[in-house]
């Protein structure tokens, strides 16, 4: 009934019904489609512009349903923590289920809770310690490639190389280092699925998956082949008596604390694919933005290199000394503040709610903008300035807890946060220790706000071995 009333109000040009409350609403760009296509064409410039015009809480003005943008830390706390039971994943996540299945990223309700309880122990930092060696080996493989390019005076394609390295790390830590030729195939499939899924998710006129378009055919073929490989590996593991030490083995051994149940093959497949896609894209983008920012801030790069040199001149990075990369961690956090890989978090209200006097009707699509919250001048001094020291203890203790939420918050806090930070610390520290890096272009990359926040153009670096 509420939707029918809203449709009638749209036709009459009165907008949506907020129960008589005065909710800031963006003026419509079109009498029927309102702002749907304007938003889809450039969502990040749109929300930045309207945040300046409308404030921290406003309705984008889509047809039929409230589409709310929230940009204050208290809003984040309310949606993700205080009232999290009233909010499920927004309808924009539905398409991801086609690729990811019912993994932790897309699942909901009791099924999600059971899956989270079962998987959580595998991601404790102590359990991840055994994977550091694999992360170091795959990073050293990139170092070897960069050594050759430095000798040949060839530039490196940073975004591409970060994507390939994080793909290799995810594949090897998930399913072991003895994949052979399958490793390259898996990495290629991950990148195809990542690219096609992201593009389709952000296209309001995307074709249904049953339609045999070239993009759909490529995506379906890649998903099918990746499923074949994963199910074959799971089947071999079920039959083998040899104990493995990768993430898949940890997930297969994990038991729900209450029921004692273990994951089915389908659940294992869904978690593996989720980790592959989410772990590759987010870390690669975070690292690409970090290097870009360091190229513009030579003092920070110098300080970062001093810390890396102090550890790496004595040998490889290990789980025992990663905690010494204090400034490296600050650099990564500051990079994710300015360019959060997940730049928006979307939820749907299950029942009527209210924040700060503003109503949130049932069915509202609620988007939390980390890109704006991370730069909100009420919580960050000189928010557009790259300053890793703002993540020191003296500054952090006085800051709102949800002024910075690159891994989300509340019960759905990213289960892979420790994995991602360990991986990025190793890659960043190793590369600045081994190479002098010089940008070919001094212009910062443009933003490409898809499912994750990517650099729109390639970042080319010239290398010199140290």
Short mmCIF file of N, CA and C in Angstrom, two decimals, residues 209-280:
data_model
loop_
_atom_site.label_atom_id
_atom_site.label_comp_id
_atom_site.label_asym_id
_atom_site.label_seq_id
_atom_site.Cartn_x
_atom_site.Cartn_y
_atom_site.Cartn_z
N UNK A 209 20.67 -11.96 -16.63
CA UNK A 209 21.77 -12.89 -16.88
C UNK A 209 21.42 -13.99 -17.87
N UNK A 210 20.11 -14.24 -18.10
CA UNK A 210 19.76 -15.27 -19.08
C UNK A 210 19.92 -14.78 -20.51
N UNK A 211 20.05 -13.48 -20.69
CA UNK A 211 20.17 -12.94 -22.04
C UNK A 211 21.60 -13.18 -22.57
N UNK A 212 21.74 -13.76 -23.77
CA UNK A 212 23.08 -14.15 -24.25
C UNK A 212 23.89 -13.00 -24.86
N UNK A 213 24.10 -11.95 -24.07
CA UNK A 213 24.96 -10.86 -24.51
C UNK A 213 26.42 -11.30 -24.38
N UNK A 214 27.35 -10.66 -25.10
CA UNK A 214 28.77 -11.03 -24.97
C UNK A 214 29.27 -10.96 -23.53
N UNK A 215 28.89 -9.91 -22.79
CA UNK A 215 29.34 -9.78 -21.41
C UNK A 215 28.76 -10.88 -20.52
N UNK A 216 27.46 -11.17 -20.70
CA UNK A 216 26.84 -12.23 -19.91
C UNK A 216 27.48 -13.59 -20.19
N UNK A 217 27.74 -13.85 -21.46
CA UNK A 217 28.35 -15.12 -21.84
C UNK A 217 29.73 -15.26 -21.22
N UNK A 218 30.50 -14.18 -21.25
CA UNK A 218 31.85 -14.23 -20.67
C UNK A 218 31.79 -14.44 -19.16
N UNK A 219 30.86 -13.72 -18.49
CA UNK A 219 30.73 -13.84 -17.05
C UNK A 219 30.25 -15.24 -16.66
N UNK A 220 29.22 -15.75 -17.33
CA UNK A 220 28.71 -17.08 -17.01
C UNK A 220 29.75 -18.17 -17.25
N UNK A 221 30.53 -18.03 -18.32
CA UNK A 221 31.57 -19.01 -18.61
C UNK A 221 32.64 -18.99 -17.52
N UNK A 222 33.03 -17.78 -17.08
CA UNK A 222 34.07 -17.66 -16.05
C UNK A 222 33.58 -18.23 -14.72
N UNK A 223 32.32 -17.94 -14.35
CA UNK A 223 31.77 -18.48 -13.10
C UNK A 223 31.71 -20.01 -13.16
N UNK A 224 31.24 -20.52 -14.28
CA UNK A 224 31.13 -21.97 -14.43
C UNK A 224 32.48 -22.66 -14.32
N UNK A 225 33.49 -22.10 -14.97
CA UNK A 225 34.83 -22.71 -14.92
C UNK A 225 35.43 -22.61 -13.52
N UNK A 226 35.26 -21.47 -12.85
CA UNK A 226 35.79 -21.32 -11.50
C UNK A 226 35.10 -22.31 -10.55
N UNK A 227 33.80 -22.50 -10.72
CA UNK A 227 33.08 -23.47 -9.90
C UNK A 227 33.63 -24.89 -10.11
N UNK A 228 33.91 -25.24 -11.36
CA UNK A 228 34.47 -26.56 -11.65
C UNK A 228 35.76 -26.78 -10.88
N UNK A 229 36.64 -25.77 -10.92
CA UNK A 229 37.95 -25.90 -10.25
C UNK A 229 37.77 -26.02 -8.74
N UNK A 230 36.92 -25.14 -8.17
CA UNK A 230 36.74 -25.12 -6.72
C UNK A 230 36.12 -26.43 -6.23
N UNK A 231 35.07 -26.90 -6.90
CA UNK A 231 34.42 -28.14 -6.46
C UNK A 231 35.36 -29.34 -6.62
N UNK A 232 36.20 -29.31 -7.65
CA UNK A 232 37.17 -30.40 -7.83
C UNK A 232 38.17 -30.41 -6.68
N UNK A 233 38.65 -29.22 -6.28
CA UNK A 233 39.61 -29.13 -5.17
C UNK A 233 38.95 -29.56 -3.86
N UNK A 234 37.70 -29.12 -3.63
CA UNK A 234 36.98 -29.51 -2.41
C UNK A 234 36.80 -31.03 -2.37
N UNK A 235 36.43 -31.62 -3.52
CA UNK A 235 36.25 -33.07 -3.58
C UNK A 235 37.54 -33.82 -3.27
N UNK A 236 38.66 -33.33 -3.81
CA UNK A 236 39.96 -33.97 -3.55
C UNK A 236 40.32 -33.86 -2.08
N UNK A 237 40.02 -32.70 -1.48
CA UNK A 237 40.32 -32.51 -0.05
C UNK A 237 39.49 -33.46 0.81
N UNK A 238 38.24 -33.68 0.44
CA UNK A 238 37.38 -34.57 1.22
C UNK A 238 37.95 -36.00 1.25
N UNK A 239 38.58 -36.40 0.15
CA UNK A 239 39.09 -37.77 0.04
C UNK A 239 40.50 -37.93 0.60
N UNK A 240 41.24 -36.82 0.69
CA UNK A 240 42.66 -36.90 1.06
C UNK A 240 42.85 -36.98 2.57
N UNK A 241 43.86 -37.74 2.97
CA UNK A 241 44.22 -37.82 4.40
C UNK A 241 45.33 -36.84 4.74
N UNK A 242 45.87 -36.17 3.73
CA UNK A 242 46.98 -35.22 3.95
C UNK A 242 46.43 -33.91 4.52
N UNK A 243 47.01 -33.44 5.58
CA UNK A 243 46.54 -32.21 6.22
C UNK A 243 47.11 -31.00 5.48
N UNK A 244 46.24 -30.07 5.12
CA UNK A 244 46.64 -28.84 4.45
C UNK A 244 46.62 -27.69 5.47
N UNK A 245 47.27 -26.58 5.10
CA UNK A 245 47.39 -25.45 6.03
C UNK A 245 46.95 -24.14 5.38
N UNK A 246 45.99 -24.22 4.45
CA UNK A 246 45.49 -23.02 3.80
C UNK A 246 44.11 -22.66 4.37
N UNK A 247 43.54 -21.56 3.86
CA UNK A 247 42.25 -21.10 4.38
C UNK A 247 41.12 -22.10 4.10
N UNK A 248 41.18 -22.75 2.96
CA UNK A 248 40.15 -23.74 2.64
C UNK A 248 40.16 -24.85 3.69
N UNK A 249 41.35 -25.31 4.08
CA UNK A 249 41.44 -26.34 5.11
C UNK A 249 40.85 -25.85 6.43
N UNK A 250 41.15 -24.60 6.78
CA UNK A 250 40.61 -24.04 8.02
C UNK A 250 39.08 -23.98 7.97
N UNK A 251 38.54 -23.58 6.81
CA UNK A 251 37.08 -23.51 6.67
C UNK A 251 36.45 -24.89 6.70
N UNK A 252 37.13 -25.88 6.12
CA UNK A 252 36.59 -27.24 6.11
C UNK A 252 36.60 -27.84 7.52
N UNK A 253 37.56 -27.44 8.34
CA UNK A 253 37.66 -27.96 9.70
C UNK A 253 36.74 -27.23 10.67
N UNK A 254 36.32 -26.01 10.29
CA UNK A 254 35.56 -25.17 11.21
C UNK A 254 34.20 -25.80 11.54
N UNK A 255 33.79 -25.66 12.80
CA UNK A 255 32.49 -26.17 13.25
C UNK A 255 31.71 -25.05 13.92
N UNK A 256 30.39 -25.08 13.70
CA UNK A 256 29.53 -24.14 14.39
C UNK A 256 29.57 -24.45 15.88
N UNK A 257 29.83 -23.43 16.70
CA UNK A 257 30.02 -23.63 18.14
C UNK A 257 28.77 -24.21 18.81
N UNK A 258 27.59 -23.93 18.27
CA UNK A 258 26.35 -24.39 18.91
C UNK A 258 25.89 -25.75 18.39
N UNK A 259 25.93 -25.93 17.08
CA UNK A 259 25.38 -27.17 16.50
C UNK A 259 26.45 -28.21 16.19
N UNK A 260 27.72 -27.77 16.07
CA UNK A 260 28.78 -28.68 15.68
C UNK A 260 28.81 -28.97 14.19
N UNK A 261 27.92 -28.33 13.41
CA UNK A 261 27.86 -28.54 11.96
C UNK A 261 29.08 -27.95 11.26
N UNK A 262 29.48 -28.60 10.17
CA UNK A 262 30.54 -28.08 9.31
C UNK A 262 29.93 -27.60 7.99
N UNK A 263 30.71 -26.88 7.22
CA UNK A 263 30.21 -26.32 5.97
C UNK A 263 30.01 -27.39 4.92
N UNK A 264 28.94 -27.24 4.15
CA UNK A 264 28.70 -28.11 2.99
C UNK A 264 29.60 -27.66 1.84
N UNK A 265 29.65 -28.47 0.79
CA UNK A 265 30.44 -28.10 -0.39
C UNK A 265 29.95 -26.77 -0.97
N UNK A 266 28.62 -26.58 -1.01
CA UNK A 266 28.06 -25.34 -1.55
C UNK A 266 28.49 -24.15 -0.70
N UNK A 267 28.43 -24.28 0.62
CA UNK A 267 28.84 -23.19 1.49
C UNK A 267 30.32 -22.88 1.33
N UNK A 268 31.14 -23.91 1.23
CA UNK A 268 32.58 -23.71 1.02
C UNK A 268 32.82 -22.98 -0.29
N UNK A 269 32.12 -23.40 -1.34
CA UNK A 269 32.27 -22.74 -2.64
C UNK A 269 31.92 -21.27 -2.54
N UNK A 270 30.80 -20.96 -1.88
CA UNK A 270 30.35 -19.57 -1.78
C UNK A 270 31.34 -18.72 -1.00
N UNK A 271 31.90 -19.26 0.08
CA UNK A 271 32.87 -18.49 0.86
C UNK A 271 34.17 -18.29 0.09
N UNK A 272 34.61 -19.31 -0.63
CA UNK A 272 35.85 -19.20 -1.41
C UNK A 272 35.70 -18.14 -2.49
N UNK A 273 34.59 -18.17 -3.23
CA UNK A 273 34.38 -17.18 -4.29
C UNK A 273 34.26 -15.78 -3.71
N UNK A 274 33.54 -15.64 -2.58
CA UNK A 274 33.41 -14.34 -1.93
C UNK A 274 34.78 -13.80 -1.54
N UNK A 275 35.60 -14.63 -0.92
CA UNK A 275 36.93 -14.18 -0.49
C UNK A 275 37.82 -13.84 -1.68
N UNK A 276 37.69 -14.62 -2.74
CA UNK A 276 38.50 -14.36 -3.94
C UNK A 276 38.17 -13.00 -4.53
N UNK A 277 36.88 -12.74 -4.71
CA UNK A 277 36.49 -11.50 -5.38
C UNK A 277 36.66 -10.29 -4.47
N UNK A 278 36.17 -10.39 -3.23
CA UNK A 278 36.25 -9.25 -2.32
C UNK A 278 37.70 -8.98 -1.92
N UNK A 279 38.46 -10.04 -1.66
CA UNK A 279 39.83 -9.87 -1.21
C UNK A 279 40.77 -9.34 -2.26
N UNK A 280 40.51 -9.67 -3.50
CA UNK A 280 41.37 -9.19 -4.59
C UNK A 280 41.16 -7.72 -4.88
#
